[in-house]
XYZ file of C-alpha atoms in Angstrom:
217
model
C 73.660 45.584 -74.905
C 74.926 42.062 -75.015
C 72.750 39.380 -73.392
C 74.206 36.622 -71.319
C 73.465 33.035 -72.100
C 70.612 31.537 -70.048
C 72.902 29.258 -68.144
C 74.989 32.115 -66.819
C 72.116 34.457 -65.754
C 71.900 34.988 -62.025
C 69.462 37.354 -60.321
C 70.804 39.914 -57.901
C 68.419 38.979 -55.065
C 66.090 36.153 -54.004
C 63.139 35.683 -56.282
C 59.746 34.701 -54.841
C 57.804 32.011 -56.696
C 55.048 34.428 -57.693
C 57.548 37.110 -58.873
C 59.579 34.797 -60.997
C 59.581 35.893 -64.593
C 61.580 34.145 -67.233
C 63.623 36.089 -69.639
C 61.601 34.878 -72.552
C 58.305 36.149 -70.943
C 59.467 39.534 -69.843
C 56.580 42.009 -69.418
C 53.935 39.277 -68.861
C 51.823 38.876 -65.703
C 53.438 37.132 -62.780
C 52.839 33.405 -62.562
C 50.925 32.349 -59.432
C 51.440 29.010 -57.789
C 49.026 26.306 -58.875
C 47.903 25.474 -55.378
C 47.288 27.719 -52.419
C 48.797 25.919 -49.532
C 47.107 26.607 -46.219
C 48.704 25.797 -42.924
C 47.239 22.686 -41.331
C 45.002 23.474 -38.411
C 45.947 21.771 -35.214
C 43.023 19.740 -33.908
C 42.999 18.909 -30.239
C 43.409 15.291 -29.512
C 40.427 13.730 -27.905
C 41.298 11.306 -25.253
C 39.070 8.282 -25.100
C 38.039 7.081 -21.680
C 38.960 3.516 -21.179
C 37.280 1.439 -18.449
C 39.603 0.688 -15.591
C 37.341 -1.849 -13.872
C 36.633 0.492 -10.944
C 33.732 2.890 -10.583
C 33.970 6.159 -8.760
C 30.788 6.659 -6.804
C 31.143 10.435 -7.016
C 30.839 10.268 -10.819
C 27.606 8.248 -10.783
C 24.602 10.539 -11.385
C 22.089 10.556 -8.626
C 18.381 10.700 -9.235
C 16.534 13.112 -7.046
C 13.172 12.183 -5.680
C 11.448 10.436 -2.861
C 12.076 6.730 -2.270
C 9.449 4.411 -3.604
C 7.268 3.137 -0.865
C 5.960 -0.359 -0.869
C 2.304 -0.810 -1.315
C 0.677 -1.312 1.993
C -2.383 -3.360 2.546
C -5.479 -1.221 2.614
C -6.809 -1.610 6.080
C -8.559 1.251 7.834
C -9.431 1.576 11.491
C -7.953 -0.107 14.535
C -8.794 -2.991 16.761
C -7.993 -6.633 17.247
C -8.991 -9.453 14.963
C -8.152 -13.012 14.116
C -4.690 -13.619 12.577
C -6.173 -14.876 9.336
C -8.355 -11.781 8.978
C -5.674 -9.064 9.225
C -5.896 -8.356 5.490
C -9.682 -7.897 5.524
C -11.211 -4.416 5.602
C -12.590 -3.236 8.925
C -16.272 -3.769 9.661
C -18.797 -2.124 11.958
C -21.782 -3.008 14.064
C -24.848 -3.133 11.859
C -27.055 -2.102 14.770
C -26.257 0.675 17.192
C -25.919 -0.009 20.879
C -28.909 2.176 21.755
C -31.088 1.088 18.832
C -32.245 -1.865 20.912
C -35.911 -0.928 20.540
C -35.703 -1.923 16.878
C -35.855 -5.482 18.201
C -38.150 -4.878 21.139
C -38.764 -8.580 21.901
C -35.065 -9.398 22.316
C -34.476 -6.242 24.333
C -37.293 -6.980 26.771
C -36.034 -10.543 27.199
C -32.534 -9.184 27.872
C -33.912 -6.934 30.620
C -35.884 -9.661 32.462
C -33.973 -12.842 31.614
C -30.540 -11.926 30.267
C -29.286 -15.462 30.891
C -31.643 -16.880 28.219
C -30.602 -14.341 25.574
C -26.952 -14.992 26.415
C -27.434 -18.743 26.047
C -29.119 -18.363 22.649
C -26.442 -15.988 21.380
C -23.744 -18.385 22.569
C -25.234 -21.339 20.724
C -25.640 -19.375 17.496
C -22.079 -18.069 17.657
C -20.614 -21.512 18.364
C -22.493 -22.961 15.392
C -21.107 -20.255 13.103
C -17.603 -20.790 14.426
C -17.711 -24.542 13.847
C -19.735 -24.843 10.629
C -19.847 -21.394 9.024
C -23.572 -21.866 8.603
C -26.598 -20.480 10.393
C -27.945 -22.405 13.366
C -31.132 -24.143 12.186
C -32.554 -23.932 15.733
C -31.732 -20.202 15.946
C -30.274 -20.636 19.398
C -32.852 -23.112 20.600
C -34.624 -22.438 23.853
C -31.551 -20.868 25.438
C -31.873 -22.952 28.579
C -28.542 -24.760 28.528
C -25.289 -24.880 30.482
C -24.233 -21.404 29.325
C -27.561 -19.983 30.434
C -27.240 -21.585 33.877
C -23.696 -20.275 34.330
C -24.797 -16.736 33.469
C -27.713 -17.006 35.908
C -25.496 -18.254 38.735
C -22.965 -15.445 38.220
C -25.754 -12.861 38.248
C -27.173 -14.347 41.444
C -23.746 -14.267 43.120
C -23.108 -10.568 42.725
C -24.201 -9.693 39.196
C -21.094 -10.964 37.442
C -22.905 -12.335 34.410
C -21.478 -9.450 32.391
C -18.062 -11.169 32.568
C -19.332 -13.897 30.229
C -20.799 -11.277 27.917
C -17.466 -9.461 27.842
C -15.667 -12.531 26.483
C -18.435 -13.382 24.021
C -18.543 -9.841 22.648
C -14.797 -9.946 21.980
C -15.141 -13.267 20.135
C -17.951 -11.952 17.948
C -16.116 -8.708 17.241
C -12.975 -10.598 16.220
C -14.953 -12.887 13.926
C -16.748 -10.002 12.256
C -13.557 -7.910 12.278
C -15.306 -4.999 13.971
C -13.457 -2.011 15.373
C -13.155 -1.884 19.115
C -11.018 -2.815 22.097
C -11.257 -5.136 25.107
C -11.748 -2.137 27.416
C -14.697 -0.969 25.336
C -16.159 -4.488 25.407
C -15.791 -4.628 29.185
C -17.459 -1.271 29.812
C -20.284 -2.018 27.382
C -21.063 -5.394 28.955
C -20.961 -3.919 32.501
C -22.970 -0.724 32.073
C -25.288 -1.695 29.165
C -25.977 -5.387 29.731
C -29.404 -5.661 28.015
C -28.445 -3.330 25.156
C -25.246 -5.277 24.575
C -27.094 -8.588 24.371
C -29.630 -7.157 21.904
C -26.844 -5.753 19.740
C -25.080 -9.126 19.653
C -28.297 -10.869 18.660
C -28.891 -8.507 15.737
C -25.276 -8.839 14.574
C -25.594 -12.624 14.582
C -28.810 -12.325 12.588
C -26.987 -10.185 10.027
C -24.257 -12.777 9.531
C -26.689 -15.682 9.408
C -28.672 -13.920 6.682
C -25.511 -13.271 4.646
C -24.400 -16.898 4.976
C -27.828 -18.197 3.930
C -27.866 -15.942 0.840
C -24.406 -17.168 -0.151
C -25.485 -20.791 0.160
C -28.514 -20.151 -2.067
C -26.389 -18.550 -4.795
C -23.987 -21.482 -4.837
């Protein structure tokens, strides 16, 4: 059989790259392509968010929870007090209204001569209000203009309790004690001697505290 020259050889059908066999290497293993080409995988395009200058409120994450409350001043109880003392803690009467027998001398004086005890309490309270120090006379004799006014009101219908009502409110506001004007009025009207004795003991308590502070300084 005559062979054709290499330039004139034509295969009868299409030859795949891996099935191509040259005439000179007939009977050898098929030649595989040097590189295995894999189809490129299509990766989704990630769109980058660009700021537009406007914010959608619906896209802003909301934090769940209770709103933060402002710290309130710690002040317990109720009652009226001086404007400058609203931030102070509430106080109380150091002596009970019906513990008047603990100071039997003042209580007996309040029963027989309430005008004198009122006058002494008034002088001691005025001295504390003006000087913030204890009265060196401790109320003095008590026979002064306030004492005479209380005596006149008692003689003209027993209205001396009206003066005690106002003085009790002043002392309670100074000491920042719980209470109300109605309570002060009822106490001064129905428990006149007990109310005077309680005021006297409360003034003694403050005078002692002021004297101790002065000694420390």
